[in-house]
CSV table of C-alpha atoms in Angstrom, one decimal:
chain,number,residue,atom,x,y,z
O,1289,MET,CA,-0.1,-0.1,-0.1
O,1290,GLY,CA,1.5,3.4,-1.0
O,1291,LEU,CA,1.8,6.5,0.8
O,1292,ALA,CA,-1.4,8.2,-0.7
O,1293,ALA,CA,-3.5,4.9,-0.2
O,1294,ASP,CA,-2.4,4.8,3.4
O,1295,ILE,CA,-3.4,8.7,3.7
O,1296,ALA,CA,-7.0,7.8,2.3
O,1297,VAL,CA,-7.3,5.5,4.5
O,1298,GLN,CA,-6.6,7.3,7.7
O,1299,ARG,CA,-8.7,10.0,6.6
O,1300,TRP,CA,-11.5,7.9,6.9
O,1301,SER,CA,-10.9,5.4,9.0
O,1302,ALA,CA,-13.5,6.2,11.7
O,1303,VAL,CA,-17.1,6.1,11.6
O,1304,ALA,CA,-20.0,7.2,13.7
O,1305,VAL,CA,-23.6,6.6,13.5
O,1306,LEU,CA,-26.4,8.5,15.1
O,1307,GLU,CA,-29.8,7.3,15.5
O,1308,THR,CA,-33.1,9.5,15.6
O,1309,ALA,CA,-36.9,8.9,14.8
O,1310,TRP,CA,-38.4,8.1,11.2
O,1311,ARG,CA,-38.7,11.1,8.7
O,1312,ASP,CA,-39.8,11.4,5.2
O,1313,PRO,CA,-36.8,10.8,2.9
O,1314,ALA,CA,-38.5,12.8,0.0
O,1315,ALA,CA,-39.4,15.6,2.5
O,1316,ALA,CA,-35.9,15.8,4.0
O,1317,ALA,CA,-34.7,16.1,0.5
O,1318,ALA,CA,-36.6,19.0,-0.8
O,1319,VAL,CA,-35.1,21.4,1.6
O,1320,PHE,CA,-31.9,20.7,-0.2
O,1321,ALA,CA,-33.4,20.1,-3.9
O,1322,GLY,CA,-31.8,23.5,-5.4
O,1323,GLU,CA,-28.3,22.9,-3.6
O,1324,PRO,CA,-25.3,21.8,-6.1
O,1325,TYR,CA,-24.8,18.1,-5.6
O,1326,ALA,CA,-27.7,17.2,-3.7
O,1327,LEU,CA,-28.6,13.7,-4.1
O,1328,LEU,CA,-31.7,11.5,-2.8
O,1329,LEU,CA,-31.5,7.7,-3.8
O,1330,LEU,CA,-35.0,6.8,-2.7
O,1331,SER,CA,-36.3,3.4,-2.1
O,1332,ASP,CA,-39.9,2.2,-2.4
O,1333,GLY,CA,-39.6,0.4,1.2
O,1334,SER,CA,-40.1,-3.0,-0.4
O,1335,ALA,CA,-38.4,-6.1,0.2
O,1336,GLY,CA,-35.2,-5.0,-2.1
O,1337,GLY,CA,-35.4,-1.5,-1.0
O,1338,ARG,CA,-35.0,-1.1,2.8
O,1339,TRP,CA,-32.9,1.8,2.7
O,1340,SER,CA,-33.2,5.6,1.1
O,1341,TYR,CA,-30.4,7.5,1.4
O,1342,LEU,CA,-29.9,11.7,1.6
O,1343,LEU,CA,-26.3,13.0,0.6
O,1344,ARG,CA,-25.1,16.4,0.4
O,1345,GLN,CA,-22.1,18.7,0.9
O,1346,PRO,CA,-19.5,16.2,-1.1
O,1347,GLU,CA,-15.6,17.3,0.1
O,1348,ARG,CA,-14.8,16.6,-3.6
O,1349,VAL,CA,-16.4,16.7,-7.0
O,1350,LEU,CA,-15.4,14.0,-9.8
O,1351,THR,CA,-16.6,15.6,-13.4
O,1352,VAL,CA,-15.8,13.9,-16.8
O,1353,GLY,CA,-16.9,15.4,-20.0
O,1354,GLY,CA,-16.5,13.8,-23.5
O,1355,GLY,CA,-12.4,14.4,-23.6
O,1356,ALA,CA,-11.0,11.6,-21.8
O,1357,PRO,CA,-13.6,9.4,-20.3
O,1358,ALA,CA,-11.7,6.4,-20.5
O,1359,VAL,CA,-9.8,7.4,-17.5
O,1360,ALA,CA,-13.5,8.3,-15.4
O,1361,LEU,CA,-14.0,5.1,-13.6
O,1362,ALA,CA,-10.1,4.5,-12.9
O,1363,GLU,CA,-10.0,7.9,-11.5
O,1364,ALA,CA,-13.4,7.5,-9.5
O,1365,ALA,CA,-11.5,4.4,-7.8
O,1366,ALA,CA,-8.7,6.3,-7.0
O,1367,LEU,CA,-10.7,8.9,-5.5
O,1368,LEU,CA,-12.1,6.2,-2.9
O,1369,GLY,CA,-9.0,4.4,-2.2
O,1370,PRO,CA,-8.8,1.0,-0.5
O,1371,PRO,CA,-12.0,-0.9,0.7
O,1372,MET,CA,-11.9,0.2,4.6
O,1373,ARG,CA,-14.2,-1.1,7.6
O,1374,THR,CA,-17.6,-0.1,8.1
O,1375,HIS,CA,-20.1,-0.1,11.0
O,1376,GLN,CA,-21.5,-3.2,12.0
O,1377,GLY,CA,-25.4,-2.8,11.6
O,1378,GLY,CA,-25.6,-0.1,9.5
O,1379,PRO,CA,-26.8,0.4,6.6
O,1380,PRO,CA,-25.3,-0.9,3.1
O,1381,PHE,CA,-23.6,2.6,2.2
O,1382,GLN,CA,-21.9,4.3,4.9
O,1383,GLY,CA,-20.4,6.9,3.0
O,1384,GLY,CA,-18.0,7.2,-0.4
O,1385,LEU,CA,-18.2,8.2,-4.1
O,1386,ALA,CA,-22.0,8.8,-5.6
O,1387,GLY,CA,-23.6,10.6,-8.6
O,1388,LEU,CA,-24.1,9.8,-12.6
O,1389,ALA,CA,-22.7,8.0,-15.1
O,1390,SER,CA,-24.4,8.8,-18.3
O,1391,TYR,CA,-25.2,6.8,-21.0
O,1392,GLU,CA,-22.1,8.1,-23.4
O,1393,LEU,CA,-20.0,7.0,-20.8
O,1394,GLY,CA,-20.2,3.6,-22.4
O,1395,LEU,CA,-18.7,5.1,-25.6
O,1396,ALA,CA,-15.3,4.9,-23.6
O,1397,TYR,CA,-15.7,1.3,-23.3
O,1398,GLU,CA,-17.0,0.5,-26.8
O,1399,PRO,CA,-15.2,3.2,-29.2
O,1400,ALA,CA,-16.3,1.5,-32.3
O,1401,VAL,CA,-19.8,2.8,-31.8
O,1402,GLY,CA,-18.8,6.1,-33.0
O,1403,ALA,CA,-21.9,7.7,-31.5
O,1404,ARG,CA,-22.2,11.1,-30.4
O,1405,ARG,CA,-22.3,12.9,-27.1
O,1406,ASP,CA,-24.9,15.4,-25.3
O,1407,PRO,CA,-23.4,18.4,-24.9
O,1408,ASP,CA,-25.4,19.7,-22.2
O,1409,TRP,CA,-24.6,16.6,-19.9
O,1410,PRO,CA,-20.9,15.0,-18.3
O,1411,ASP,CA,-20.2,11.5,-19.1
O,1412,LEU,CA,-19.7,11.2,-15.2
O,1413,ALA,CA,-20.5,13.4,-12.6
O,1414,ALA,CA,-19.8,12.6,-8.6
O,1415,GLY,CA,-19.5,13.4,-5.2
O,1416,LEU,CA,-17.2,12.4,-2.2
O,1417,TYR,CA,-19.8,12.1,0.3
O,1418,PRO,CA,-18.7,11.6,4.2
O,1419,ALA,CA,-21.3,12.1,6.1
O,1420,LEU,CA,-25.1,10.9,4.9
O,1421,LEU,CA,-28.7,10.3,6.3
O,1422,ALA,CA,-29.9,6.5,5.4
O,1423,PHE,CA,-33.5,6.0,6.0
O,1424,ASP,CA,-34.6,2.5,7.2
O,1425,HIS,CA,-38.0,1.6,5.8
O,1426,ILE,CA,-38.7,-1.1,7.5
O,1427,GLU,CA,-37.8,-0.3,11.2
O,1428,ARG,CA,-38.7,3.5,10.5
O,1429,ARG,CA,-35.8,5.0,12.0
O,1430,VAL,CA,-32.9,7.6,10.5
O,1431,LEU,CA,-29.4,6.8,10.7
O,1432,ALA,CA,-26.9,9.8,10.5
O,1433,LEU,CA,-23.2,8.7,9.8
O,1434,GLY,CA,-20.3,10.6,9.4
O,1435,ARG,CA,-16.4,9.6,8.8
O,1436,GLY,CA,-13.3,10.8,9.4
O,1437,SER,CA,-9.8,10.2,10.8
O,1438,ASN,CA,-10.6,9.8,14.0
O,1439,PRO,CA,-13.8,9.2,16.5
O,1440,ASP,CA,-14.3,12.8,17.2
O,1441,GLN,CA,-14.1,14.1,13.3
O,1442,ALA,CA,-16.3,11.5,12.3
O,1443,LYS,CA,-18.9,12.1,15.4
O,1444,ALA,CA,-19.0,15.7,14.2
O,1445,GLY,CA,-19.8,14.6,10.8
O,1446,ALA,CA,-22.8,12.8,11.9
O,1447,GLU,CA,-24.0,15.3,14.1
O,1448,ALA,CA,-23.6,17.5,11.3
O,1449,ALA,CA,-25.8,15.2,9.0
O,1450,LEU,CA,-28.4,14.8,11.6
O,1451,ASP,CA,-28.8,18.4,11.4
O,1452,TRP,CA,-30.4,18.4,8.1
O,1453,LEU,CA,-33.6,16.9,9.7
O,1454,ALA,CA,-34.1,19.8,11.6
O,1455,ALA,CA,-35.3,21.8,8.2
O,1456,ALA,CA,-37.3,18.8,7.4
O,1457,ALA,CA,-41.0,20.0,6.6
O,1458,PRO,CA,-43.8,17.8,5.5
O,1459,PRO,CA,-44.2,17.2,2.0
O,1460,THR,CA,-46.8,20.0,0.0
O,1461,PRO,CA,-46.5,18.7,-3.4
O,1462,ALA,CA,-47.4,21.4,-6.1
O,1463,ALA,CA,-50.8,21.5,-7.5
O,1464,GLY,CA,-51.7,22.0,-10.9
O,1465,ASP,CA,-49.2,21.5,-14.1
O,1466,LEU,CA,-46.0,21.6,-13.6
O,1467,ALA,CA,-45.4,21.6,-17.4
O,1468,GLU,CA,-46.0,24.5,-20.2
O,1469,ALA,CA,-45.8,21.5,-22.4
O,1470,PHE,CA,-45.4,17.3,-22.8
O,1471,GLU,CA,-45.1,16.7,-26.1
O,1472,PRO,CA,-43.6,13.7,-28.2
O,1473,LEU,CA,-40.1,14.9,-29.8
O,1474,GLY,CA,-40.8,12.7,-32.7
O,1475,SER,CA,-44.1,11.2,-34.3
O,1476,ALA,CA,-45.5,7.6,-33.2
O,1477,PRO,CA,-45.3,6.8,-37.4
O,1478,ALA,CA,-41.6,7.8,-37.1
O,1479,TYR,CA,-40.9,5.1,-34.4
O,1480,ARG,CA,-42.6,2.4,-35.9
O,1481,ASP,CA,-40.7,2.7,-38.8
O,1482,ALA,CA,-37.6,2.8,-36.6
O,1483,VAL,CA,-38.7,-0.6,-35.0
O,1484,ALA,CA,-39.2,-2.0,-38.7
O,1485,ASP,CA,-35.8,-1.0,-39.7
O,1486,VAL,CA,-34.7,-3.0,-36.3
O,1487,VAL,CA,-36.9,-6.1,-36.8
O,1488,ALA,CA,-35.3,-6.0,-40.9
O,1489,ARG,CA,-31.9,-5.8,-39.5
O,1490,ILE,CA,-32.4,-8.9,-36.9
O,1491,ALA,CA,-33.7,-10.8,-40.0
O,1492,ALA,CA,-30.3,-10.2,-41.7
O,1493,GLY,CA,-28.5,-11.1,-39.3
O,1494,GLU,CA,-27.1,-7.7,-38.3
O,1495,ILE,CA,-28.3,-7.9,-34.2
O,1496,PHE,CA,-30.6,-10.2,-32.0
O,1497,GLN,CA,-32.3,-7.5,-30.5
O,1498,ALA,CA,-32.0,-3.6,-30.1
O,1499,ASN,CA,-33.4,-1.4,-27.5
O,1500,VAL,CA,-35.2,2.2,-29.2
O,1501,ALA,CA,-36.7,5.0,-27.6
O,1502,ARG,CA,-38.9,7.3,-28.1
O,1503,ALA,CA,-38.7,11.2,-26.3
O,1504,TRP,CA,-41.2,13.7,-24.9
O,1505,GLY,CA,-40.2,16.8,-24.3
O,1506,GLY,CA,-41.4,20.9,-22.6
O,1507,ARG,CA,-40.6,23.3,-20.2
O,1508,LEU,CA,-41.4,23.4,-16.2
O,1509,ARG,CA,-43.7,26.3,-16.0
O,1510,ALA,CA,-42.7,29.4,-14.5
O,1511,GLY,CA,-41.9,29.3,-10.8
O,1512,ARG,CA,-41.6,25.1,-10.7
O,1513,ALA,CA,-38.6,23.0,-9.9
O,1514,PRO,CA,-37.6,19.6,-11.0
O,1515,TYR,CA,-38.0,18.2,-7.5
O,1516,ASP,CA,-41.5,19.0,-7.8
O,1517,LEU,CA,-41.6,16.1,-10.2
O,1518,MET,CA,-39.7,14.1,-8.0
O,1519,SER,CA,-42.1,14.7,-5.1
O,1520,ARG,CA,-45.2,13.7,-7.1
O,1521,LEU,CA,-43.7,10.8,-8.5
O,1522,ALA,CA,-42.8,9.4,-4.8
O,1523,ALA,CA,-46.5,9.9,-3.7
O,1524,ASP,CA,-48.1,8.8,-6.7
O,1525,SER,CA,-46.0,5.8,-8.3
O,1526,PRO,CA,-43.1,4.6,-5.9
O,1527,ALA,CA,-40.3,2.5,-7.1
O,1528,PRO,CA,-37.2,1.0,-5.6
O,1529,PHE,CA,-34.4,2.8,-7.8
O,1530,ALA,CA,-35.8,6.2,-7.7
O,1531,ALA,CA,-33.6,9.1,-7.1
O,1532,TYR,CA,-33.0,13.0,-7.9
O,1533,LEU,CA,-29.6,14.6,-8.5
O,1534,ARG,CA,-29.3,18.1,-8.4
O,1535,LEU,CA,-25.9,19.6,-10.8
O,1536,PRO,CA,-24.9,22.8,-11.5
O,1537,GLY,CA,-27.7,23.7,-14.1
O,1538,LEU,CA,-28.9,20.5,-14.4
O,1539,ALA,CA,-31.1,17.9,-12.5
O,1540,VAL,CA,-32.3,14.4,-13.2
O,1541,VAL,CA,-35.4,13.0,-11.4
O,1542,SER,CA,-35.7,9.1,-12.2
O,1543,ASN,CA,-38.5,6.9,-10.9
O,1544,SER,CA,-36.6,3.2,-11.5
O,1545,PRO,CA,-37.2,0.1,-11.2
O,1546,GLU,CA,-34.4,-1.4,-12.8
O,1547,ARG,CA,-31.4,-2.4,-10.7
O,1548,PHE,CA,-28.1,-2.3,-12.6
O,1549,LEU,CA,-25.5,-3.9,-10.7
O,1550,LYS,CA,-24.7,-4.4,-7.1
O,1551,VAL,CA,-21.4,-5.1,-5.6
O,1552,GLY,CA,-21.4,-6.4,-1.7
O,1553,ALA,CA,-18.0,-5.8,0.2
O,1554,ASP,CA,-17.1,-9.3,-0.2
O,1555,GLY,CA,-17.1,-9.3,-3.6
O,1556,ARG,CA,-20.5,-11.2,-4.5
O,1557,VAL,CA,-22.6,-9.2,-7.4
O,1558,GLU,CA,-25.4,-9.1,-8.7
O,1559,THR,CA,-27.6,-7.6,-11.7
O,1560,ARG,CA,-31.6,-7.9,-12.2
O,1561,PRO,CA,-32.4,-6.9,-16.0
O,1562,ILE,CA,-35.8,-6.0,-16.8
O,1563,LYS,CA,-37.2,-7.2,-20.2
O,1564,GLY,CA,-40.9,-7.9,-20.8
O,1565,THR,CA,-43.7,-5.3,-20.4
O,1566,ARG,CA,-47.2,-5.5,-19.9
O,1567,PRO,CA,-49.4,-2.2,-18.6
O,1568,ARG,CA,-51.5,-2.4,-15.3
O,1569,GLY,CA,-55.2,-3.4,-16.1
O,1570,ALA,CA,-58.2,-1.0,-15.3
O,1571,GLY,CA,-59.3,-3.6,-12.6
O,1572,PRO,CA,-58.2,-6.8,-10.6
O,1573,VAL,CA,-59.7,-9.3,-13.4
O,1574,GLN,CA,-58.0,-7.4,-16.4
O,1575,ASP,CA,-54.5,-6.9,-14.4
O,1576,ALA,CA,-54.1,-10.2,-13.7
O,1577,ALA,CA,-55.3,-11.5,-17.4
O,1578,LEU,CA,-52.2,-9.2,-18.5
O,1579,ALA,CA,-49.9,-10.4,-16.5
O,1580,ALA,CA,-50.8,-13.9,-16.7
O,1581,GLU,CA,-50.7,-12.7,-20.5
O,1582,LEU,CA,-46.7,-11.6,-20.0
O,1583,ALA,CA,-45.6,-14.5,-17.8
O,1584,ALA,CA,-46.9,-16.7,-20.4
O,1585,SER,CA,-45.4,-14.9,-23.4
O,1586,ALA,CA,-42.7,-16.5,-25.3
O,1587,LYS,CA,-41.5,-13.3,-27.4
O,1588,ASP,CA,-40.7,-11.7,-24.1
O,1589,ARG,CA,-39.2,-14.7,-22.2
O,1590,ALA,CA,-37.0,-14.7,-25.3
O,1591,GLU,CA,-36.5,-11.3,-25.1
O,1592,ASN,CA,-35.6,-11.3,-21.4
O,1593,LEU,CA,-33.3,-14.4,-22.1
O,1594,MET,CA,-31.2,-12.6,-24.6
O,1595,ILE,CA,-29.9,-10.0,-22.2
O,1596,VAL,CA,-29.7,-12.1,-19.6
O,1597,ASP,CA,-27.0,-13.9,-21.7
O,1598,LEU,CA,-25.4,-10.7,-22.6
O,1599,MET,CA,-25.2,-10.0,-18.6
O,1600,ARG,CA,-23.7,-13.0,-18.5
O,1601,ASN,CA,-21.0,-12.4,-20.6
O,1602,ASP,CA,-20.5,-8.7,-19.4
O,1603,LEU,CA,-20.2,-10.2,-15.7
O,1604,ALA,CA,-18.0,-13.0,-17.0
O,1605,ARG,CA,-15.1,-10.6,-18.0
O,1606,VAL,CA,-14.1,-9.9,-14.5
O,1607,CYS,CA,-15.8,-12.4,-12.1
O,1608,THR,CA,-14.2,-15.8,-11.1
O,1609,PRO,CA,-14.3,-18.5,-13.5
O,1610,GLY,CA,-17.5,-20.7,-13.0
O,1611,SER,CA,-19.0,-18.2,-10.4
O,1612,VAL,CA,-21.7,-16.4,-12.8
O,1613,GLU,CA,-25.1,-17.9,-12.1
O,1614,VAL,CA,-29.1,-17.3,-13.1
O,1615,PRO,CA,-30.6,-18.0,-9.8
O,1616,ASP,CA,-33.5,-16.4,-11.1
O,1617,LEU,CA,-35.2,-16.2,-14.3
O,1618,TRP,CA,-38.6,-14.8,-15.7
O,1619,ARG,CA,-39.6,-13.1,-12.4
O,1620,LEU,CA,-43.1,-11.7,-12.8
O,1621,GLU,CA,-42.9,-8.2,-11.0
O,1622,SER,CA,-45.8,-5.5,-10.5
O,1623,PHE,CA,-45.2,-1.8,-9.9
O,1624,ALA,CA,-47.4,0.9,-10.3
O,1625,ASN,CA,-48.0,1.3,-14.2
O,1626,VAL,CA,-46.9,-1.9,-15.6
O,1627,HIS,CA,-45.4,-5.6,-15.2
O,1628,HIS,CA,-42.3,-6.4,-15.8
O,1629,LEU,CA,-40.5,-10.1,-16.4
O,1630,VAL,CA,-37.3,-9.6,-14.3
O,1631,SER,CA,-34.3,-12.1,-14.0
O,1632,THR,CA,-31.0,-12.3,-11.8
O,1633,VAL,CA,-27.6,-12.8,-12.7
O,1634,THR,CA,-25.0,-13.4,-9.8
O,1635,GLY,CA,-21.1,-13.8,-9.6
O,1636,ARG,CA,-18.1,-13.0,-7.8
O,1637,LEU,CA,-15.4,-10.7,-8.6
O,1638,ALA,CA,-11.8,-12.0,-9.1
O,1639,PRO,CA,-9.3,-11.0,-6.6
O,1640,GLY,CA,-7.8,-7.7,-7.6
O,1641,THR,CA,-11.3,-6.3,-9.6
O,1642,GLY,CA,-13.3,-4.0,-7.9
O,1643,ALA,CA,-16.8,-2.7,-8.4
O,1644,PHE,CA,-15.6,0.1,-11.6
O,1645,ASP,CA,-13.9,-2.6,-13.0
O,1646,LEU,CA,-17.5,-4.2,-13.4
O,1647,MET,CA,-18.8,-1.1,-14.4
O,1648,ALA,CA,-16.4,-0.5,-17.2
O,1649,ALA,CA,-17.2,-4.1,-18.1
O,1650,ALA,CA,-20.8,-3.9,-18.4
O,1651,PHE,CA,-21.6,0.0,-18.9
O,1652,PRO,CA,-23.7,0.4,-20.8
O,1653,PRO,CA,-26.7,-1.5,-18.9
O,1654,GLY,CA,-27.6,-4.7,-21.5
O,1655,SER,CA,-31.0,-4.3,-20.8
O,1656,VAL,CA,-31.2,-0.8,-22.6
O,1657,THR,CA,-28.9,-1.7,-25.2
O,1658,GLY,CA,-29.5,-5.1,-26.9
O,1659,ALA,CA,-27.5,-7.9,-28.3
O,1660,PRO,CA,-24.7,-7.8,-29.5
O,1661,LYS,CA,-24.3,-5.0,-27.5
O,1662,VAL,CA,-21.7,-2.8,-29.8
O,1663,GLN,CA,-23.9,-3.5,-32.9
O,1664,ALA,CA,-26.8,-2.7,-31.6
O,1665,MET,CA,-25.5,0.3,-29.9
O,1666,ARG,CA,-24.8,1.4,-33.5
O,1667,VAL,CA,-28.4,0.8,-34.2
O,1668,ILE,CA,-29.4,2.8,-31.6
O,1669,ALA,CA,-27.3,5.9,-32.4
O,1670,ALA,CA,-29.0,6.0,-35.9
O,1671,HIS,CA,-32.4,6.2,-34.6
O,1672,GLU,CA,-31.9,8.3,-31.6
O,1673,PRO,CA,-29.9,11.3,-30.6
O,1674,PRO,CA,-27.3,11.3,-27.5
O,1675,ARG,CA,-29.6,9.8,-24.7
O,1676,GLY,CA,-27.2,12.1,-21.6
O,1677,PRO,CA,-28.4,10.5,-18.4
O,1678,TYR,CA,-31.3,8.1,-19.9
O,1679,CYS,CA,-30.4,4.8,-20.1
O,1680,GLY,CA,-27.3,5.5,-18.0
O,1681,SER,CA,-27.2,4.8,-13.8
O,1682,ILE,CA,-27.2,6.5,-10.8
O,1683,PHE,CA,-24.8,4.8,-8.4
O,1684,TRP,CA,-23.2,4.8,-4.8
O,1685,ALA,CA,-19.8,3.2,-4.3
O,1686,GLY,CA,-18.9,2.6,-0.8
O,1687,PHE,CA,-15.7,3.3,1.5
O,1688,ASP,CA,-15.9,-0.4,2.0
O,1689,GLY,CA,-15.7,-1.3,-1.7
O,1690,ALA,CA,-19.7,-1.9,-1.7
O,1691,PHE,CA,-21.8,-1.1,-4.8
O,1692,ASP,CA,-24.8,-0.4,-6.3
O,1693,SER,CA,-26.6,1.2,-9.4
O,1694,SER,CA,-29.9,1.5,-11.2
O,1695,VAL,CA,-30.8,1.7,-14.7
O,1696,LEU,CA,-31.9,5.5,-15.7
O,1697,ILE,CA,-35.5,4.5,-17.4
O,1698,ARG,CA,-38.4,6.4,-16.3
O,1699,THR,CA,-36.4,9.1,-15.8
O,1700,ALA,CA,-36.5,12.8,-16.9
O,1701,ALA,CA,-33.8,15.0,-17.5
O,1702,PHE,CA,-33.6,18.8,-16.7
O,1703,VAL,CA,-31.4,21.4,-18.1
O,1704,GLY,CA,-31.4,25.2,-16.6
O,1705,THR,CA,-31.7,27.9,-19.4
O,1706,ALA,CA,-32.4,31.4,-19.1
O,1707,ASP,CA,-36.1,30.7,-20.0
O,1708,GLY,CA,-36.2,28.5,-17.2
O,1709,TRP,CA,-35.9,24.3,-16.9
O,1710,ARG,CA,-36.5,23.0,-19.9
O,1711,PHE,CA,-36.6,18.9,-19.7
O,1712,GLU,CA,-36.7,15.6,-22.0
O,1713,ALA,CA,-37.8,12.1,-20.5
O,1714,ARG,CA,-37.6,9.0,-23.0
O,1715,ALA,CA,-39.1,5.7,-23.1
O,1716,GLY,CA,-37.6,2.3,-25.1
O,1717,ALA,CA,-38.9,-1.1,-25.7
O,1718,GLY,CA,-36.8,-4.1,-26.7
O,1719,ILE,CA,-37.3,-5.4,-30.5
O,1720,VAL,CA,-36.6,-8.6,-31.5
O,1721,ALA,CA,-37.5,-10.5,-34.3
O,1722,ASP,CA,-41.5,-10.8,-34.0
O,1723,SER,CA,-42.0,-7.4,-32.5
O,1724,ASP,CA,-44.8,-5.4,-33.7
O,1725,PRO,CA,-44.4,-2.0,-34.2
O,1726,ALA,CA,-47.3,-0.8,-33.0
O,1727,MET,CA,-47.5,-2.5,-29.8
O,1728,GLU,CA,-43.9,-1.7,-29.3
O,1729,CYS,CA,-45.0,2.4,-29.8
O,1730,ASP,CA,-48.2,1.6,-27.0
O,1731,GLU,CA,-45.4,-0.4,-25.1
O,1732,THR,CA,-43.4,2.8,-24.3
O,1733,GLU,CA,-46.6,5.0,-24.3
O,1734,ALA,CA,-47.2,2.4,-20.8
O,1735,LYS,CA,-43.8,3.5,-19.9
O,1736,ILE,CA,-43.8,6.9,-20.0
O,1737,ALA,CA,-47.4,7.4,-18.0
O,1738,ALA,CA,-46.6,7.8,-14.8
O,1739,ILE,CA,-44.2,10.5,-15.7
O,1740,GLN,CA,-46.4,12.1,-18.0
O,1741,ARG,CA,-49.2,12.3,-15.6
O,1742,ALA,CA,-46.7,13.5,-13.2
O,1743,PHE,CA,-46.0,16.9,-15.6
O,1744,GLY,CA,-49.8,17.0,-15.6
O,1745,ALA,CA,-50.9,15.0,-18.4
O,1746,ARG,CA,-54.9,15.9,-17.9
O,1747,THR,CA,-54.3,19.4,-20.0
O,1748,LEU,CA,-51.3,18.5,-21.8
O,1749,ARG,CA,-51.6,17.5,-25.5
O,1750,ALA,CA,-52.3,14.1,-26.8
O,1751,LEU,CA,-49.7,11.7,-27.7
O,1752,PRO,CA,-50.3,11.3,-31.7
């Protein structure tokens, strides 16, 4: 261990934890929503989403643009330093690096794609957070954590984090429409043509599957802010991997149901790709019928299995040989607006590798690209402008080597301008050989529905 690594370990070697009564994490974060690098990782409290986190005031910031993204994840790993201990009985994340990896970060690791980058968004933007609040949805408590070079410094950090709750107030969601417009950026017929083109490429043997998306956009009304959307989504359609990130002049609001990569401090790896979708029904009978239809669909199972195989291959690049397994295939999971087929792929990191090596091997997520991945990304680039945050990831990387991350679907990306906030949201579908363009177009509308309603769908322009 070199001198720099020794210093890093000593700097964050002490950890302190203070406990207090439950508070609503979305309400606690609202106070700081306009603060650069404020980050809320919001779970729905389900079995797989016990913890939410509020992070602010990072000690250091790492931002990598389109100039030299190939070093981004190596820089992130170096900023964290070697793994160090955590507080026994504490939450999975006890401080470390957290932030955004945009979709175009993947161009650093798959340069043959040749796609353009989004000029508004960095490839990577993350902060180093030595203090945080962790919200335990199961035991209904809040833990304030601080790290430092000694116990007194760590306790001071935890006490400072605990003070963040003093300003929290009951959530008061904004009334009325949030947006001036929520309009398709491109027509439904054009999207159906894109699907037909992908089907033709599959028939020609170019690819097996590609995830092609549609986009909607608009501007927030005067006096509205990106966090207003976050508040509505949290109240109306909670998701296990929801997130809000504020950057200088930018904001991300995500209502994602999908985990990308999870790494335990012991090196165990998990990914849970989603492929296969049906909308929720108008009543219990229709809802059950739609769920049963999805569970029995050979087309959706095949689509899911292709991405499972892709993720097995991505994990195998950095996992111990023979450790990659599929313990759960085609599980039906239901969310506020849709049913999904979700599979689980696991493995164990090979000695000498860490979470950012895994991310470099697997980014961008296979479920939102296709198979083979590089050629699918080329096809996506032919039909879509740069994606920016969409289909990238919000992640945290702990001081102990643990890691977790989302796939940024059901996500709105905001850019501040002199005239206020403009936004874009996308929804995609996995296209396979027997995909029907009209049905795939309908699937994108089912996926975007919750975000559309949250912006104020009743008075906004109807989808074409």
